[in-house]
Short mmCIF file of C-alpha atoms and ligand atoms in Angstrom, two decimals:
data_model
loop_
_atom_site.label_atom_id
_atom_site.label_comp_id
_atom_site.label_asym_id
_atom_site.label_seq_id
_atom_site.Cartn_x
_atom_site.Cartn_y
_atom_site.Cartn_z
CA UNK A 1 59.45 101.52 117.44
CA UNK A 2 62.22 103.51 118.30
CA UNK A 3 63.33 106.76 115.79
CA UNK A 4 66.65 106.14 114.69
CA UNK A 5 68.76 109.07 113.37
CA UNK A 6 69.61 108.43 110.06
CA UNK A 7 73.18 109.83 107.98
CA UNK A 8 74.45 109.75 104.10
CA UNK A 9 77.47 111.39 104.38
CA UNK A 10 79.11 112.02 100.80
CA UNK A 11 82.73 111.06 100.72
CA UNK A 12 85.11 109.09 103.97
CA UNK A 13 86.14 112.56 105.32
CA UNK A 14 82.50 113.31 106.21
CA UNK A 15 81.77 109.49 107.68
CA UNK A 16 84.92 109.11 109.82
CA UNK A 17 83.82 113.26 111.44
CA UNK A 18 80.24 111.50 111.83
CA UNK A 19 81.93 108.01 113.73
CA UNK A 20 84.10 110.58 115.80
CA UNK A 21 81.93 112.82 116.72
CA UNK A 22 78.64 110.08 117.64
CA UNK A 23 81.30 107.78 119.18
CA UNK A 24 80.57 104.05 119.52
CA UNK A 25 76.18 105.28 118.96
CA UNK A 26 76.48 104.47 114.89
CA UNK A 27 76.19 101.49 112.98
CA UNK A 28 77.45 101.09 109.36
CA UNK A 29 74.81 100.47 107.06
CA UNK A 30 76.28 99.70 103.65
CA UNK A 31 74.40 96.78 101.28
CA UNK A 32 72.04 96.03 104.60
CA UNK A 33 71.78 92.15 104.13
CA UNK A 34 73.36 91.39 107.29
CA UNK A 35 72.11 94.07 109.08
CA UNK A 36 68.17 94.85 108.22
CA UNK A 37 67.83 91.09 109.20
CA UNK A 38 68.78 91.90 112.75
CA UNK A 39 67.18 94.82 112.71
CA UNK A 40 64.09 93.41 111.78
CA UNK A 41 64.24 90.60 114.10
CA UNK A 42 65.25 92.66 116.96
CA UNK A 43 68.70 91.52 117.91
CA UNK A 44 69.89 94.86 117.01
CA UNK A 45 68.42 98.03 117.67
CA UNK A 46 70.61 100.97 116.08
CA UNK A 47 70.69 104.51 117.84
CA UNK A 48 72.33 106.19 114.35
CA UNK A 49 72.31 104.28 110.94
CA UNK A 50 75.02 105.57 108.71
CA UNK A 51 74.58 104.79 105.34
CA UNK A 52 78.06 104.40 103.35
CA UNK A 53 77.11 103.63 99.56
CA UNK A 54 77.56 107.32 98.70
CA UNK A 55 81.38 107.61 99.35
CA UNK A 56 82.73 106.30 96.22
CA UNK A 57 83.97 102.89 97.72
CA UNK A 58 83.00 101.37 94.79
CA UNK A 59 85.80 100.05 92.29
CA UNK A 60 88.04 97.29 91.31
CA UNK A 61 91.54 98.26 90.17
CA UNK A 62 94.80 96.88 89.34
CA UNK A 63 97.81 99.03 91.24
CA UNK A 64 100.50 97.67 89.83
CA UNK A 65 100.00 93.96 90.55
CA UNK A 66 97.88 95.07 93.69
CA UNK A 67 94.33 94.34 93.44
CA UNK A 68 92.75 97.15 95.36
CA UNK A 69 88.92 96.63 96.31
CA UNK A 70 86.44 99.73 97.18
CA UNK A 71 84.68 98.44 100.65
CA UNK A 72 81.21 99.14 98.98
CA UNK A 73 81.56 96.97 95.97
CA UNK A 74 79.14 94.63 95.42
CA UNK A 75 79.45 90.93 95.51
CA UNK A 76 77.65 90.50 92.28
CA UNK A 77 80.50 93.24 90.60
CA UNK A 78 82.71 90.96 92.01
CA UNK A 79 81.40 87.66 90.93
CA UNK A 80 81.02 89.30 87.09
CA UNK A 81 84.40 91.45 86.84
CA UNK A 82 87.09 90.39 83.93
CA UNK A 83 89.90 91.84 85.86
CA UNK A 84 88.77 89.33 89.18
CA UNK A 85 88.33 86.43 87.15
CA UNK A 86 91.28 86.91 85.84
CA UNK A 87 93.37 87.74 88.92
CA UNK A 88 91.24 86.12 91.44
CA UNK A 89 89.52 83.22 90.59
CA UNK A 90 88.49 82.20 93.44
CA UNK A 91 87.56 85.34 94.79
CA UNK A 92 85.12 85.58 91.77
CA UNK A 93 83.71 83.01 92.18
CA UNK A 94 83.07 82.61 95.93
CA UNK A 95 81.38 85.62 94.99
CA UNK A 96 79.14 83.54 92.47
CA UNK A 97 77.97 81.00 94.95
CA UNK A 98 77.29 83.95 97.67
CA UNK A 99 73.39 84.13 98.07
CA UNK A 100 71.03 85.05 95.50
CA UNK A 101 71.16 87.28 92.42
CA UNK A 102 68.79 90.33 94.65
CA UNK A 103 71.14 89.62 97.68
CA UNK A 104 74.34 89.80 95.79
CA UNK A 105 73.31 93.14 94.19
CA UNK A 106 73.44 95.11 96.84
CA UNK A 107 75.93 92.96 99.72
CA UNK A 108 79.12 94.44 99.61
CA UNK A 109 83.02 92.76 100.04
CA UNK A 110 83.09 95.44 103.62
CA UNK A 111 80.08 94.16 104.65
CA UNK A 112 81.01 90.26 104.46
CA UNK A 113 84.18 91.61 106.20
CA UNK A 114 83.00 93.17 108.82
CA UNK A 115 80.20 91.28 109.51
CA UNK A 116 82.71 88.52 110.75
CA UNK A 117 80.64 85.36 110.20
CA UNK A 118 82.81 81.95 109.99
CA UNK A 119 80.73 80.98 106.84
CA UNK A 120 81.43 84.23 105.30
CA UNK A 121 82.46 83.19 101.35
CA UNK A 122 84.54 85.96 100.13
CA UNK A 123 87.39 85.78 103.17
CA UNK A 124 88.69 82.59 102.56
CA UNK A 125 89.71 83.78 99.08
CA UNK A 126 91.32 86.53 100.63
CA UNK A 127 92.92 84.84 103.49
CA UNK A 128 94.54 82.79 100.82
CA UNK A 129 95.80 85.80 98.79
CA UNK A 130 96.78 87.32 101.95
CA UNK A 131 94.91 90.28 101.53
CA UNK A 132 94.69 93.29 104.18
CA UNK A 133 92.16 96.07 105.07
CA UNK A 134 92.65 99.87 104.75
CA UNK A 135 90.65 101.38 107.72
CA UNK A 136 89.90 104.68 108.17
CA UNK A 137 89.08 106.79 111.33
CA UNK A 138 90.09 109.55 113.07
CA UNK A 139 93.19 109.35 113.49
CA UNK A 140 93.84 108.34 109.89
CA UNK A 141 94.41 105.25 107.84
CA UNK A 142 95.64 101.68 109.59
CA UNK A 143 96.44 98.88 107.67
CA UNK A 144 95.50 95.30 109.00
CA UNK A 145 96.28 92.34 107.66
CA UNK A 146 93.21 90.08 107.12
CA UNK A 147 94.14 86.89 109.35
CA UNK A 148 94.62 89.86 111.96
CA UNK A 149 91.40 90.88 112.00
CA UNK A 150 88.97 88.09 112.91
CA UNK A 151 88.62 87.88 116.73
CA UNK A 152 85.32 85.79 117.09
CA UNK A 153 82.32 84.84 115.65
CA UNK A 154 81.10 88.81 115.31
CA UNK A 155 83.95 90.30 116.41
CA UNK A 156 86.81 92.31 114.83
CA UNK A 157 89.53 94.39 115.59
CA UNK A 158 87.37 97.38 114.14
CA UNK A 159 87.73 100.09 116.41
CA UNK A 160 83.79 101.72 116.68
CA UNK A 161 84.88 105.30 115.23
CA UNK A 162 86.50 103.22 112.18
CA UNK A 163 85.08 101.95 108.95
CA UNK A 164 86.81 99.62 105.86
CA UNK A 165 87.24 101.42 102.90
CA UNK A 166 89.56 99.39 100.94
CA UNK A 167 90.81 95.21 100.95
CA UNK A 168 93.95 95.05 98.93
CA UNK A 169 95.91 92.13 97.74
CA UNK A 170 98.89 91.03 95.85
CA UNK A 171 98.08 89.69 92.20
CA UNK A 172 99.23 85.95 93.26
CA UNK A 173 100.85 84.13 90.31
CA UNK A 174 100.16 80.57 91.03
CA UNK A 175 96.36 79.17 91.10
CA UNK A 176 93.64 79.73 93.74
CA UNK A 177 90.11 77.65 93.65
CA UNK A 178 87.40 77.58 96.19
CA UNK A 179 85.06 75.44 96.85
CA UNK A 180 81.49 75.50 98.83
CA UNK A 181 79.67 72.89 100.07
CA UNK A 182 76.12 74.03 101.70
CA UNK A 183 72.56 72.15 102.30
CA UNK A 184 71.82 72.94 98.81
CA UNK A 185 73.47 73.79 95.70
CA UNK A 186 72.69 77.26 95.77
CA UNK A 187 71.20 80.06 98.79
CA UNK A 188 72.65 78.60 101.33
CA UNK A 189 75.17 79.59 103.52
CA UNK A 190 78.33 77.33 103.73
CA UNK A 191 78.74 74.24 105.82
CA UNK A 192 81.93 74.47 104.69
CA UNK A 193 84.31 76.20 102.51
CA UNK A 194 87.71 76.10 101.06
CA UNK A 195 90.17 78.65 99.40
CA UNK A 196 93.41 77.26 97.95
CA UNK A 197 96.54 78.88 96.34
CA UNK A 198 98.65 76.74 95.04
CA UNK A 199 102.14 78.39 92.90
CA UNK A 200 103.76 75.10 91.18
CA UNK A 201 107.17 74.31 90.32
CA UNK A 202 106.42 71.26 87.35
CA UNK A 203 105.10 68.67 89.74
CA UNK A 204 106.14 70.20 92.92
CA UNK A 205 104.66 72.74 94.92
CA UNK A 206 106.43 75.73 95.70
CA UNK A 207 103.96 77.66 98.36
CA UNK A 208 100.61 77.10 98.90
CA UNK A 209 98.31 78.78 101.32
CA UNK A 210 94.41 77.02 102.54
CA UNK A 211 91.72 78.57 103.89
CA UNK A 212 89.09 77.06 105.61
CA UNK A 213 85.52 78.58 106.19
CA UNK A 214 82.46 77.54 108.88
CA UNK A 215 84.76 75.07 110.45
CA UNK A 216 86.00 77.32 113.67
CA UNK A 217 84.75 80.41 115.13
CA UNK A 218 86.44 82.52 112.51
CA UNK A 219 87.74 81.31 108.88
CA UNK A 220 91.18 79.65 109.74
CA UNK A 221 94.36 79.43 107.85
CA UNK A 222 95.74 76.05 108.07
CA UNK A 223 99.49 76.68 108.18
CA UNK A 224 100.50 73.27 108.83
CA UNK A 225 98.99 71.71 106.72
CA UNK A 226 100.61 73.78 103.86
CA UNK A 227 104.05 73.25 105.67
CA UNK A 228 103.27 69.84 104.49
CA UNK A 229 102.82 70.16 101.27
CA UNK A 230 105.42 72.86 100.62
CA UNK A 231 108.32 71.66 98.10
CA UNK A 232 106.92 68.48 98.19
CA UNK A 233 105.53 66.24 94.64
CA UNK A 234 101.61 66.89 94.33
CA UNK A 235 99.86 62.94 93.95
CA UNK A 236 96.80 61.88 95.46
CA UNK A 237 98.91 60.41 98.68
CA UNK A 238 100.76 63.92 99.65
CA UNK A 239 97.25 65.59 98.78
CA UNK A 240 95.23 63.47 100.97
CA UNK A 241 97.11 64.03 103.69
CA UNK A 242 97.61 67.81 103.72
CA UNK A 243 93.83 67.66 103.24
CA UNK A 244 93.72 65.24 106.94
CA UNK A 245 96.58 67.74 108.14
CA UNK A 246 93.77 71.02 107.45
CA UNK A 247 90.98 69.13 109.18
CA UNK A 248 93.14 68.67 112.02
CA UNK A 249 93.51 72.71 112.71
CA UNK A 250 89.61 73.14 112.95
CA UNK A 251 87.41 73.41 115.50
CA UNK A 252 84.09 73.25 114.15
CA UNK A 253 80.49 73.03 116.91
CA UNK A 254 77.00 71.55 116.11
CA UNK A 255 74.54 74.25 114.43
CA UNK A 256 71.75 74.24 113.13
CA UNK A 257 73.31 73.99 109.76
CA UNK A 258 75.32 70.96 109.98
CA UNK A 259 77.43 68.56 113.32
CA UNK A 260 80.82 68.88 113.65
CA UNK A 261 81.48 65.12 112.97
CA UNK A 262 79.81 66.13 109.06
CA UNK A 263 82.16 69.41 109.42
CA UNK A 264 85.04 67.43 109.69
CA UNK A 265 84.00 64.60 107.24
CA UNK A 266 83.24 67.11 104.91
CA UNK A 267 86.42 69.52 105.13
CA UNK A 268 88.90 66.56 104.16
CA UNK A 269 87.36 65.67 100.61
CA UNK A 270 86.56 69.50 99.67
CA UNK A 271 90.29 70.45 100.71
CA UNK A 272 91.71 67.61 98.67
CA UNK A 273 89.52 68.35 95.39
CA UNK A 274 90.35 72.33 95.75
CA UNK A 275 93.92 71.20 95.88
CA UNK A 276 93.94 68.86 93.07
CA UNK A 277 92.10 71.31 90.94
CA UNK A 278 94.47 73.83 91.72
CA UNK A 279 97.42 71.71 90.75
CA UNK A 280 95.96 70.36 87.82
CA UNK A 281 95.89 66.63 89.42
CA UNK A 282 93.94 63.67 89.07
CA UNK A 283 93.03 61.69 92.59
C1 FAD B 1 69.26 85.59 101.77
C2 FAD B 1 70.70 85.82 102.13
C3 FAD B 1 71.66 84.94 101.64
C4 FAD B 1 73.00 85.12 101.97
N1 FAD B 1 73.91 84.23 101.49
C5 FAD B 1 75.23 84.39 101.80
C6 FAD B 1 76.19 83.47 101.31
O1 FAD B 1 75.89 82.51 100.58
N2 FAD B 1 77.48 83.68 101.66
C7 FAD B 1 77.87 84.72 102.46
O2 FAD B 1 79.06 84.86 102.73
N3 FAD B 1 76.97 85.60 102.93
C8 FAD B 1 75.67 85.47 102.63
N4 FAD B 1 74.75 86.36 103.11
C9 FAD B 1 75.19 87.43 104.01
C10 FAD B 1 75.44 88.79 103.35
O3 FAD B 1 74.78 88.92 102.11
C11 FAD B 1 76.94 89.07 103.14
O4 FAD B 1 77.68 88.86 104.31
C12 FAD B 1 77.16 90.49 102.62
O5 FAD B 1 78.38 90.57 101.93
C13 FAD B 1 77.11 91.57 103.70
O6 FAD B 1 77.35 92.82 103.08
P1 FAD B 1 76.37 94.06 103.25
O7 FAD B 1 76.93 95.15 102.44
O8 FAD B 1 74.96 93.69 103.00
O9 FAD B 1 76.59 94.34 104.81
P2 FAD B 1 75.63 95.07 105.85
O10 FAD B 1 74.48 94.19 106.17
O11 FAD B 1 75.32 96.45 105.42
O12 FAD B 1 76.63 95.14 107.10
C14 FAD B 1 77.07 93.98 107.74
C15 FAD B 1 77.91 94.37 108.97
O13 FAD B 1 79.13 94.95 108.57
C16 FAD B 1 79.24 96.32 109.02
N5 FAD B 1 79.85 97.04 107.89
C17 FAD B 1 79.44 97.01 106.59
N6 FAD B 1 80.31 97.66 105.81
C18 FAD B 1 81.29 98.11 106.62
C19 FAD B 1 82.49 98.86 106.40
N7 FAD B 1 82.87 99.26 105.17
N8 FAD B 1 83.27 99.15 107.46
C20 FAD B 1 82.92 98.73 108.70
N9 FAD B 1 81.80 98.03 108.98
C21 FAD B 1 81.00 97.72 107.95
C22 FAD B 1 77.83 96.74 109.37
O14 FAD B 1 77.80 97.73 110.37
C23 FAD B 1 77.24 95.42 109.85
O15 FAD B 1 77.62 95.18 111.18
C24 FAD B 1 73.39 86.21 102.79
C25 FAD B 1 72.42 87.10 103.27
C26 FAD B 1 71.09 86.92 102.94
C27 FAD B 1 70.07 87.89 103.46
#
């Protein structure tokens, strides 16, 4: 085996000299549960490991009606906090249904970031609350919204010298839900996911935003679908078909989790229950 050089810098100043200086040589190490799996199966073999739990990246606050979340906060602080419940619902509890109680303990909201999986569960709740990432490297902080930032299955707009330190959001006012379907109820990655927001006018919706998960090669916002649905009367008939209208932006494949015929006969009845639990509807 290989020696890999190992860092723990102490605060973001330290980190973004140590990504500068090694170049595109270091990988971010932060909860590991991504990573140490493809390091131990060989599909990754890290020159420098730097290890960013000791920068203080981890905290939940409210910024004046800006939810501001440390990169190296854990999923489970997530899936437990008052002030996410509260403000995030769905966000809290994606978090909930994210692997297991040792897994979620030390996974971080960065790492499901950056790791850039399709099936990740915590960025379709953020897609929908239109949340963006504070990135740091050398040349200082960049701001990137979150539907900017997926570019494949794996693959980000990340520069290699820069790291997340902080996903922000709006405080929405309406209602977001999401919802997880997997091969079991729970430890297991999604076949598919939804995130919903839904802000209500009496019957009528007044903006919505959907989020779909595991159904394309990155999580996809469905904007057409919630063109549909926009100012329109929420029943079961304008519901079911924004629900068709979501399936129709997706591109799921075959894998070895699920076919994309399932995908698709899947996404339609998940969309159309997060919807109609958002809006408080019976269908
Ligand atoms: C048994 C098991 C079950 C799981 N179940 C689920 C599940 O149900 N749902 C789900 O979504 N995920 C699941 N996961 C995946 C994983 O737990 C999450 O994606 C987790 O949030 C990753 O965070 P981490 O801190 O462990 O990332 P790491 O493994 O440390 O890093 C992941 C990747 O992101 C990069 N990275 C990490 N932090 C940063 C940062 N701040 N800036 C830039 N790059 C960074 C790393 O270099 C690496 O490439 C599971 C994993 C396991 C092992």
């Amino acid at each position: 085996m290989k020696d890999i050089q190992y860092f723990a810098p102490a605060d973001v100043g330290e980190a973004v000299k140590l990504l500068a200086e090694h170049g595109g040589r270091v990988t971010i190490l932060a909860g590991g549960t991504d990573l140490v799996p493809k390091i131990n199966y060989y599909e990754l073999s890290p020159d420098i490991l730097m290890y960013i739990g000791g920068l203080s990246l981890d905290y939940i606050k409210d910024e004046d009606g800006t939810l501001v979340i440390g990169a190296t906060t854990s999923t489970a602080k997530l899936a437990t906090s008052d002030l996410v419940k509260e403000k995030a619902a769905a966000l809290a509890r994606a978090a909930r249904l994210s692997g297991s109680v040792a897994t979620r303990t030390s996974a971080t909201i960065g790492g499901n970031i950056a790791n850039a999986s399709p099936a990740a569960d915590l960025v379709t709740p953020l897609l929908v609350m239109d949340a963006e990432l504070r990135l740091r490297g050398p040349s200082g902080e960049r701001v990137v919204a979150l539907k900017d930032f997926f570019t494949g299955p794996g693959e980000t707009v990340l520069r290699p010298d820069e790291l997340v330190v902080e996903v922000a959001m709006p405080v929405p006012r309406g209602n977001t839900v999401f919802l997880k379907l997997g091969r079991r109820k729970a430890l297991t990655f999604a076949v598919v996911n939804v995130a919903v927001w839904l802000e209500l006018d009496g019957e009528k919706c007044r903006d919505a935003r959907i989020a779909l998960g595991s159904v394309a090669p990155t999580p996809v916002r469905c904007l057409a679908a919630e063109a549909l649905i926009r100012g329109k009367r929420l029943d079961k008939t304008s519901i079911v078909e924004c629900a068709a209208a979501a399936v129709a932006e997706t591109h799921p494949i075959d894998d070895q989790r699920a076919s994309a015929w399932y995908r698709r006969k899947a996404s339609a009845p998940l969309v159309a229950r997060a919807l109609a639990q958002a809006a408080g509807v019976e269908i």
